[in-house]
Amino acid sequence: MINIGLIGFGYWGPNLARNFSANPDLDLSYICDFSSDRLRAASAIYKETRFVNDPEELFKDPSLDAVGIATPVSTHFDLARRALESGKNVWLEKPMTEKVDQGEELIELAEKKRKVLHVDHTFVYTGAVRKIKEIMDKGELGEPIYYDSTRVNLGLFQQDVDVIWDLAPHDISIMDYLMPFKKVAVSATGSNFYGNGIVPKALLTVYMENNIVGHINVSWVSPVKIRLTLIGGTSKMILYDDNQPSEKIKIYDKGVDLYETKEALYHLKVQYRVGDMWAPKLSDHEALSYETKHFVECLESGRTPLTDGKAGLEVVKILVASQKSLHGRGAPIELG
Amino acid sequence: MINIGLIGFGYWGPNLARNFSANPDLDLSYICDFSSDRLRAASAIYKETRFVNDPEELFKDPSLDAVGIATPVSTHFDLARRALESGKNVWLEKPMTEKVDQGEELIELAEKKRKVLHVDHTFVYTGAVRKIKEIMDKGELGEPIYYDSTRVNLGLFQQDVDVIWDLAPHDISIMDYLMPFKKVAVSATGSNFYGNGIVPKALLTVYMENNIVGHINVSWVSPVKIRLTLIGGTSKMILYDDNQPSEKIKIYDKGVDLYETKEALYHLKVQYRVGDMWAPKLSDHEALSYETKHFVECLESGRTPLTDGKAGLEVVKILVASQKSLHGRGAPIELG
Amino acid sequence: MINIGLIGFGYWGPNLARNFSANPDLDLSYICDFSSDRLRAASAIYKETRFVNDPEELFKDPSLDAVGIATPVSTHFDLARRALESGKNVWLEKPMTEKVDQGEELIELAEKKRKVLHVDHTFVYTGAVRKIKEIMDKGELGEPIYYDSTRVNLGLFQQDVDVIWDLAPHDISIMDYLMPFKKVAVSATGSNFYGNGIVPKALLTVYMENNIVGHINVSWVSPVKIRLTLIGGTSKMILYDDNQPSEKIKIYDKGVDLYETKEALYHLKVQYRVGDMWAPKLSDHEALSYETKHFVECLESGRTPLTDGKAGLEVVKILVASQKSLHGRGAPIELG
Amino acid sequence: MINIGLIGFGYWGPNLARNFSANPDLDLSYICDFSSDRLRAASAIYKETRFVNDPEELFKDPSLDAVGIATPVSTHFDLARRALESGKNVWLEKPMTEKVDQGEELIELAEKKRKVLHVDHTFVYTGAVRKIKEIMDKGELGEPIYYDSTRVNLGLFQQDVDVIWDLAPHDISIMDYLMPFKKVAVSATGSNFYGNGIVPKALLTVYMENNIVGHINVSWVSPVKIRLTLIGGTSKMILYDDNQPSEKIKIYDKGVDLYETKEALYHLKVQYRVGDMWAPKLSDHEALSYETKHFVECLESGRTPLTDGKAGLEVVKILVASQKSLHGRGAPIELG
């Protein structure tokens, strides 16, 4: 049995608590929150758990194996560092840290301490994304060409970060998982309309090696909710519509072929292929439950999580560069 | 009766011929094309029309009042200049010209010759866009915040221009018509994947005065056809889905209000409004027929067309700047 | 405070328990189920409640004011009769009873005992149906013409009743609430394909006074889930799509007008009206919570519930007639 | 070259003229209409064709091989009989005749004269229906269980026939083509609301051998246009949505299995299968062009058309029985 403690019982924490608690290999030993109200709410559900205000109580308990951190991003670095230093395995919410060097330090520390550093990119563990990965790994799409995602709706307007820090981590982590190519540069645009210094609507472009491009459209000010991702390959293309209750992903046997001909010295000939569409059945497991199981397996086997510190850092790097580009009206920022 | 001649009977020309011919105030006197095959095709339909290979025959005929030009964009400037110099009114396909100074020269020439210079931004004359304009002119949306358009599908891959020259003129002309604000800067991103030097998928951002922003996503390599525009205002928001056979536009009584409170010294308070949705009945007139009528009225009354040379030039300016930004990976280009 | 007990903690019972428990005016004093497993499941959630196997314990407790009955339909009559005889107010699941005379007896008994007999036609309390009712009560649709509903999906194939007893009560109760007209006759068709004597797919027609007609299509063997209702009036028409997360109801300013003309002695002239569409914002209250509040108000004020015994009986009458017609391949059954 | 004449240039006739004229093996020798206006309209398009008012001119021309009949249904029998008696092959619009015995007489006459009698059930020749047939012929659906079609919209309210004569022939002919099983009985319901004796909205049930059932919902008074067909089999199920511009048909690997178990003496066990969905690419040939080619092949080879007199008669039988059942409020009518 693995003893785990949870820090943060706000918006997302209760989901972690529920899944940690339901996993047969985990014992949810602690829930920690600064707010006594939140602890009271937690204690109505979890009976066998200790409720504390101070995260140090978790760090200093030698019987605790792992810590989940679901607090505001500005506290991630300090809490995760203390946890790792105390010899705990860490489940960290996304985005992993505010700064690139903080992420690098956590990765190094986890390696030194031989502990698991897992970043919660939940979407990577959904049935839809896992199925897309499986299809792409088999080479069905041919060469990847682009990733294009729209994630817009009305609401949850944040007051301290731009929309890219709130919504784009989902798309960046999915994109990086499906297209693990070197990211070369980032351009981001958007505008602060409301006068509060916050950008509620933005476009991101991620330039990757091999001329692959990622386009991400995020917004808090859309009249309708759209969760639509297009993934283009040379052989096939995928539409992933997360709004659909079923048939979330559709694989289109469609493509464009360009080739030289004798007749056309200057021009390449373009040819379209349009074939069948196919919507595979997806696992309807809750992503977080699957992810918790994966976390446990990594702890038990010493394997590296799919969404480890490196994956978390990749997202932070792109966010930080996007933020900079956003202030430069799209001026491209090279990624080291 | 106004005598009009048409130059170019390729992809779009037949639509002009059909609408010019059906208008009771126009006499389609000439159809000109370099290809004898195309002229034969035209002559099977139009019986009372003269068919010529050389546009000069039109320019030198003093009885001809107007000329429609539906040829490749690289020929627009020369043909339109010759037509205006010959004292003809001009209907010119979009994009108006390849270069900004060419557009400026045509505008000047038309003014000097006191001739109508009409640029065919067809979408401006659709029932959907006219209705949106009517709603916005009444102030129903409040202050405009953003324009966001996705125009993607598989096909019609061009071999000599990037996708922005092919598809973005539609969105830019609609946006400029609905939001006639000063355009400040442009950023564009995309990638040439196929190795033929052509960008088949791109994102454009147009920065306008008052922190208004335009986001445009165009692609020839999407597995599905999307024609979706969101228009955000402080009071209401519009979804315009041109793929729908009916209910193409929906007005959402939704919005975000930010205001200062005594309690929140540092933060603005955010409040969402969510109310009814309304889909007004649209005129189902063919846009080109309505536009032809408008062109005739401008010729008869001396009024300036809704889509005059200035409107055409605005589109060219943004395309030229986008192209430049595209090569700079999104580096912003200021608009004079 | 009203003391209520719940009999049946199977498929639907837990929803009642949750809503009864959450209502500030109700005290959920008992949960009764024959299965000890189910009682254990209930006792993990409700701490202050007594758990019993025998419903008689509820009936004989003089401090208990009301009883909710969420057991198989074959037991409804006996349990509700015992409850009313014991002086309890009753919340009864749909369909109310298996037979018409049973329903009549319960109504009579409730009147005699001056107790509330509430039948749980949950859909009547949804924001969507309440809004439609409001619109129809204002006369916006003009004269009602028809009700047409499709409620199909794959699954929950029952083994002891035809699909009409399972799915049609929803539509019949909504229809009767929105169109409280005299029902004249019923025709029902369907077929037992699987050889188990159960009809998994059926069409119902309910003939009402004034030539109004109700058409209901129910199925357990559809590859897709459809929950679509069309309501036609002489002035306007409504589409109610319960599958949509938002914009569940759309009011179309569409209609057909027929009138006599001097020229057409034999024929009526037909004219179509096509105008705007409007999707009103709906209350997103949980229907069962709203219904529970309504039940409490009826208990406190002595008012008759919207879905009282009479409403429940109307549904039973139509189901019983439908069943008979189904066996007669659509032969119409007159309603008394 | 086959010489063909067309009788009737009203609503549908122009489509026949266009396709007959475009077929390289047909010579459109005559167009006949009672209305001189219609003939003038036709003569503007077809130059090499003779225009006549009297159909007898076609019948008596020995060089004419075939006649297309696109006139009101009440004239079908007389015109087709005269055409066959004159030794012409016949292309007859649907529904074939008003009465069953008329249809039988035409079939007999065609056999006696060894002429082709083709009934224009256009939908049978669409890419969608042909693909469904191909899939069903391969046995992919398993045993057919049901056909369920909804064909509703606002408009084209007829003044002399009920909606079933106008819209149901499409569904009946598709159903009979896909499920060529013995039809046993018919029940139809609907109501005359508008007081003109016409039923604008109806439900049809067709009972077939093997407990297969056909459900058809047709209406002229729906606020939205629906063209949705579900086809259920024991192995797979099909959704055919003719409103979609692409992906018109979707094959669902879904089904219900019922089987006996030792434990359940009285009940069959129900099990659901839910697998992938697949949308095959369809031919985008115009159905009428494909059908015209088929007609020509039948004339040249002496083969029987897919939609011959027998297929046309099957539709008439069901329409006549439906009409009778409609007047009996759903009372079932046995099919001989």
Short mmCIF file of C-alpha atoms in Angstrom, two decimals, chain A residues 31-309:
data_model
loop_
_atom_site.label_atom_id
_atom_site.label_comp_id
_atom_site.label_asym_id
_atom_site.label_seq_id
_atom_site.Cartn_x
_atom_site.Cartn_y
_atom_site.Cartn_z
CA ILE A 31 -5.51 16.22 3.02
CA CYS A 32 -3.90 19.63 3.52
CA ASP A 33 -5.45 23.02 2.80
CA PHE A 34 -4.96 26.51 4.22
CA SER A 35 -8.71 26.93 4.42
CA SER A 36 -10.50 25.33 7.34
CA ASP A 37 -13.73 25.47 5.34
CA ARG A 38 -12.20 23.32 2.62
CA LEU A 39 -10.90 20.85 5.19
CA ARG A 40 -14.34 20.59 6.73
CA ALA A 41 -15.79 19.84 3.30
CA ALA A 42 -13.15 17.16 2.78
CA SER A 43 -13.67 15.59 6.19
CA ALA A 44 -17.36 15.04 5.42
CA ILE A 45 -16.28 12.63 2.67
CA TYR A 46 -13.03 11.05 3.81
CA LYS A 47 -13.19 9.44 7.22
CA GLU A 48 -9.84 7.73 7.59
CA THR A 49 -7.76 10.71 6.51
CA ARG A 50 -5.82 13.28 8.56
CA PHE A 51 -6.64 16.92 7.89
CA VAL A 52 -3.90 19.51 8.31
CA ASN A 53 -3.21 23.13 7.48
CA ASP A 54 0.54 22.93 7.18
CA PRO A 55 2.14 20.99 4.29
CA GLU A 56 5.26 20.49 6.41
CA GLU A 57 3.35 17.92 8.41
CA LEU A 58 3.24 15.79 5.28
CA PHE A 59 6.87 16.34 4.38
CA LYS A 60 8.12 15.33 7.80
CA ASP A 61 6.04 12.15 8.08
CA PRO A 62 8.46 9.35 7.08
CA SER A 63 5.59 6.93 6.41
CA LEU A 64 4.26 9.08 3.58
CA ASP A 65 5.41 7.88 0.14
CA ALA A 66 3.92 10.46 -2.18
CA VAL A 67 2.35 13.90 -2.31
CA GLY A 68 -0.22 15.34 -4.72
CA ILE A 69 -0.02 19.10 -5.23
CA ALA A 70 -3.13 20.89 -6.49
CA THR A 71 -2.46 24.47 -5.41
CA PRO A 72 -2.10 27.73 -7.38
CA VAL A 73 0.76 27.55 -9.90
CA SER A 74 2.78 30.18 -8.03
CA THR A 75 3.23 27.72 -5.13
CA HIS A 76 4.09 24.65 -7.22
CA PHE A 77 7.83 25.09 -7.24
CA ASP A 78 8.31 25.56 -3.49
CA LEU A 79 5.95 22.76 -2.49
CA ALA A 80 7.29 20.26 -5.02
CA ARG A 81 10.89 21.06 -4.09
CA ARG A 82 10.20 20.55 -0.40
CA ALA A 83 8.36 17.32 -1.15
CA LEU A 84 11.21 15.94 -3.25
CA GLU A 85 13.79 17.04 -0.72
CA SER A 86 11.80 15.17 1.92
CA GLY A 87 12.01 12.04 -0.22
CA LYS A 88 8.43 12.03 -1.45
CA ASN A 89 7.26 11.07 -4.92
CA VAL A 90 5.30 13.95 -6.43
CA TRP A 91 2.06 14.29 -8.44
CA LEU A 92 2.07 17.93 -9.59
CA GLU A 93 -0.73 19.87 -11.23
CA LYS A 94 -0.22 21.64 -14.57
CA PRO A 95 1.30 23.94 -15.50
CA MET A 96 4.22 22.46 -13.60
CA THR A 97 5.92 25.76 -12.66
CA GLU A 98 5.86 29.43 -13.52
CA LYS A 99 9.42 29.52 -14.80
CA VAL A 100 11.61 27.30 -16.92
CA ASP A 101 14.53 27.13 -14.47
CA GLN A 102 12.17 26.09 -11.69
CA GLY A 103 11.01 23.16 -13.80
CA GLU A 104 14.60 22.22 -14.58
CA GLU A 105 15.51 22.30 -10.91
CA LEU A 106 12.62 19.98 -9.99
CA ILE A 107 13.61 17.49 -12.69
CA GLU A 108 17.19 17.46 -11.47
CA LEU A 109 16.11 17.06 -7.86
CA ALA A 110 13.77 14.17 -8.69
CA GLU A 111 16.57 12.39 -10.52
CA LYS A 112 19.00 12.95 -7.68
CA LYS A 113 16.49 11.70 -5.13
CA ARG A 114 15.37 8.86 -7.47
CA LYS A 115 11.77 9.89 -6.98
CA VAL A 116 8.87 9.98 -9.43
CA LEU A 117 7.89 13.44 -10.62
CA HIS A 118 4.53 13.15 -12.35
CA VAL A 119 2.83 16.16 -13.96
CA ASP A 120 -0.96 15.94 -14.24
CA HIS A 121 -1.63 16.46 -17.96
CA THR A 122 -4.97 14.72 -17.59
CA PHE A 123 -5.99 14.85 -21.27
CA VAL A 124 -3.07 12.58 -22.20
CA TYR A 125 -4.86 9.81 -20.27
CA THR A 126 -8.28 10.16 -21.93
CA GLY A 127 -9.53 7.33 -24.11
CA ALA A 128 -9.59 9.73 -27.07
CA VAL A 129 -5.98 10.89 -26.87
CA ARG A 130 -4.68 7.41 -26.11
CA LYS A 131 -6.50 6.07 -29.17
CA ILE A 132 -5.08 8.85 -31.37
CA LYS A 133 -1.59 8.06 -30.05
CA GLU A 134 -2.11 4.37 -30.84
CA ILE A 135 -3.20 5.22 -34.40
CA MET A 136 -0.30 7.60 -34.95
CA ASP A 137 2.22 5.16 -33.50
CA LYS A 138 1.08 2.58 -36.04
CA GLY A 139 1.91 5.14 -38.73
CA GLU A 140 -1.64 5.35 -40.05
CA LEU A 141 -1.52 9.12 -40.52
CA GLY A 142 1.73 8.98 -42.50
CA GLU A 143 4.03 11.90 -41.79
CA PRO A 144 2.49 14.39 -39.34
CA ILE A 145 1.84 17.80 -40.90
CA TYR A 146 0.02 19.89 -38.35
CA TYR A 147 -1.87 20.06 -35.08
CA ASP A 148 -4.73 22.58 -34.91
CA SER A 149 -6.84 23.06 -31.82
CA THR A 150 -9.67 25.37 -30.82
CA ARG A 151 -10.56 25.50 -27.14
CA VAL A 152 -12.99 28.34 -26.53
CA ASN A 153 -15.99 29.05 -24.35
CA LEU A 154 -17.52 31.71 -22.17
CA GLY A 155 -16.21 31.84 -18.70
CA LEU A 156 -13.78 31.13 -15.94
CA PHE A 157 -12.09 34.39 -16.86
CA GLN A 158 -8.92 34.38 -14.75
CA GLN A 159 -7.77 37.59 -13.12
CA ASP A 160 -4.05 36.99 -12.76
CA VAL A 161 -3.01 35.05 -15.86
CA ASP A 162 -3.69 35.30 -19.59
CA VAL A 163 -5.89 32.69 -21.22
CA ILE A 164 -2.85 30.84 -22.56
CA TRP A 165 -1.75 29.83 -19.04
CA ASP A 166 -5.24 28.56 -18.30
CA LEU A 167 -6.34 26.71 -21.44
CA ALA A 168 -3.31 26.18 -23.69
CA PRO A 169 -1.54 23.68 -21.36
CA HIS A 170 -4.17 21.12 -22.34
CA ASP A 171 -3.44 21.52 -26.05
CA ILE A 172 0.31 21.83 -25.70
CA SER A 173 0.54 18.68 -23.60
CA ILE A 174 -1.67 16.70 -26.00
CA MET A 175 0.29 18.01 -28.99
CA ASP A 176 3.65 17.21 -27.40
CA TYR A 177 2.48 13.71 -26.50
CA LEU A 178 1.19 12.99 -30.01
CA MET A 179 3.96 14.83 -31.86
CA PRO A 180 7.12 14.49 -29.77
CA PHE A 181 9.16 16.57 -32.17
CA LYS A 182 11.66 19.26 -31.36
CA LYS A 183 9.88 22.59 -30.84
CA VAL A 184 11.75 25.37 -32.64
CA ALA A 185 9.92 28.63 -32.06
CA VAL A 186 6.68 30.13 -30.81
CA SER A 187 4.53 33.05 -31.93
CA ALA A 188 1.49 34.21 -29.96
CA THR A 189 -1.02 36.99 -30.53
CA GLY A 190 -4.00 38.35 -28.67
CA SER A 191 -5.29 41.52 -27.17
CA ASN A 192 -6.22 42.89 -23.83
CA PHE A 193 -9.62 44.38 -24.55
CA TYR A 194 -11.13 44.68 -21.10
CA GLY A 195 -8.46 46.99 -19.75
CA ASN A 196 -7.42 44.74 -16.90
CA GLY A 197 -4.13 43.69 -18.46
CA ILE A 198 -5.37 40.17 -19.08
CA VAL A 199 -5.52 38.62 -22.58
CA PRO A 200 -8.76 36.61 -22.73
CA LYS A 201 -8.36 35.33 -26.30
CA ALA A 202 -5.16 34.27 -28.05
CA LEU A 203 -3.64 32.41 -30.98
CA LEU A 204 -0.48 30.34 -30.54
CA THR A 205 1.75 28.93 -33.23
CA VAL A 206 4.39 26.36 -32.35
CA TYR A 207 7.00 25.74 -35.05
CA MET A 208 8.44 22.24 -34.88
CA GLU A 209 11.21 20.46 -36.77
CA ASN A 210 10.35 18.97 -40.19
CA ASN A 211 8.14 21.99 -40.96
CA ILE A 212 5.42 20.67 -38.69
CA VAL A 213 3.27 23.39 -37.23
CA GLY A 214 0.95 23.63 -34.22
CA HIS A 215 -1.90 26.15 -34.18
CA ILE A 216 -3.86 26.72 -30.98
CA ASN A 217 -6.83 29.04 -30.51
CA VAL A 218 -7.90 29.65 -26.89
CA SER A 219 -10.57 31.99 -25.56
CA TRP A 220 -12.70 32.76 -22.52
CA VAL A 221 -14.98 35.05 -24.50
CA SER A 222 -16.69 32.80 -27.03
CA PRO A 223 -20.50 32.57 -27.12
CA VAL A 224 -20.25 28.83 -27.73
CA LYS A 225 -18.08 26.07 -26.35
CA ILE A 226 -15.75 24.52 -28.94
CA ARG A 227 -13.24 21.76 -28.21
CA LEU A 228 -12.08 20.82 -31.68
CA THR A 229 -8.72 19.47 -32.75
CA LEU A 230 -7.60 18.66 -36.28
CA ILE A 231 -4.49 16.57 -36.84
CA GLY A 232 -3.13 16.37 -40.36
CA GLY A 233 -0.90 13.67 -41.77
CA THR A 234 0.25 12.88 -45.25
CA SER A 235 -1.91 9.72 -45.37
CA LYS A 236 -4.85 10.41 -43.08
CA MET A 237 -6.29 13.16 -40.94
CA ILE A 238 -8.07 13.15 -37.59
CA LEU A 239 -10.87 15.25 -36.18
CA TYR A 240 -11.15 15.11 -32.39
CA ASP A 241 -14.28 16.80 -31.08
CA ASP A 242 -14.29 16.59 -27.31
CA ASN A 243 -17.80 18.09 -27.17
CA GLN A 244 -19.35 14.98 -28.66
CA PRO A 245 -20.76 12.45 -26.20
CA SER A 246 -19.73 9.68 -28.59
CA GLU A 247 -17.65 9.42 -31.78
CA LYS A 248 -15.19 11.89 -30.30
CA ILE A 249 -12.53 10.98 -32.83
CA LYS A 250 -12.93 10.47 -36.54
CA ILE A 251 -10.15 9.28 -38.82
CA TYR A 252 -10.48 10.51 -42.39
CA ASP A 253 -8.80 8.67 -45.20
CA LYS A 254 -8.12 11.99 -46.86
CA GLY A 255 -4.97 13.63 -47.96
CA VAL A 256 -3.07 15.68 -50.46
CA ASP A 257 -0.26 14.30 -52.57
CA LEU A 258 2.19 16.56 -54.38
CA TYR A 259 4.58 15.14 -56.89
CA GLU A 260 6.67 16.30 -59.81
CA THR A 261 5.70 15.41 -63.34
CA LYS A 262 7.62 15.64 -66.57
CA GLU A 263 5.03 17.96 -68.03
CA ALA A 264 5.12 20.36 -65.11
CA LEU A 265 8.68 21.50 -64.79
CA TYR A 266 7.89 24.36 -62.52
CA HIS A 267 4.89 23.13 -60.64
CA LEU A 268 4.25 20.13 -58.48
CA LYS A 269 1.09 18.27 -59.30
CA VAL A 270 -1.50 18.20 -56.50
CA GLN A 271 -3.78 15.24 -56.03
CA TYR A 272 -6.49 14.72 -53.41
CA ARG A 273 -7.47 11.45 -51.88
CA VAL A 274 -10.95 11.19 -50.29
CA GLY A 275 -11.94 7.87 -48.80
CA ASP A 276 -13.84 6.44 -45.87
CA MET A 277 -14.19 7.86 -42.37
CA TRP A 278 -13.85 5.71 -39.29
CA ALA A 279 -14.75 6.43 -35.66
CA PRO A 280 -13.17 3.86 -33.33
CA LYS A 281 -14.82 2.94 -30.07
CA LEU A 282 -13.02 4.61 -27.19
CA SER A 283 -12.41 3.44 -23.68
CA ASP A 284 -14.84 5.25 -21.40
CA HIS A 285 -12.64 4.95 -18.35
CA GLU A 286 -12.31 8.18 -16.39
CA ALA A 287 -8.98 9.68 -17.43
CA LEU A 288 -7.97 10.54 -13.88
CA SER A 289 -8.60 7.01 -12.67
CA TYR A 290 -6.43 5.61 -15.47
CA GLU A 291 -3.77 8.22 -14.73
CA THR A 292 -3.78 7.36 -11.01
CA LYS A 293 -3.24 3.72 -11.87
CA HIS A 294 -0.34 4.72 -14.14
CA PHE A 295 1.17 6.81 -11.33
CA VAL A 296 0.98 3.85 -8.97
CA GLU A 297 2.63 1.58 -11.53
CA CYS A 298 5.46 4.08 -11.96
CA LEU A 299 5.97 4.22 -8.19
CA GLU A 300 6.01 0.45 -7.93
CA SER A 301 8.15 -0.29 -10.97
CA GLY A 302 10.38 2.76 -11.00
CA ARG A 303 9.24 3.51 -14.57
CA THR A 304 9.04 7.08 -15.80
CA PRO A 305 5.51 8.47 -16.14
CA LEU A 306 4.23 9.32 -19.62
CA THR A 307 3.84 12.87 -18.33
CA ASP A 308 7.02 13.26 -16.36
CA GLY A 309 8.91 16.41 -15.41
#
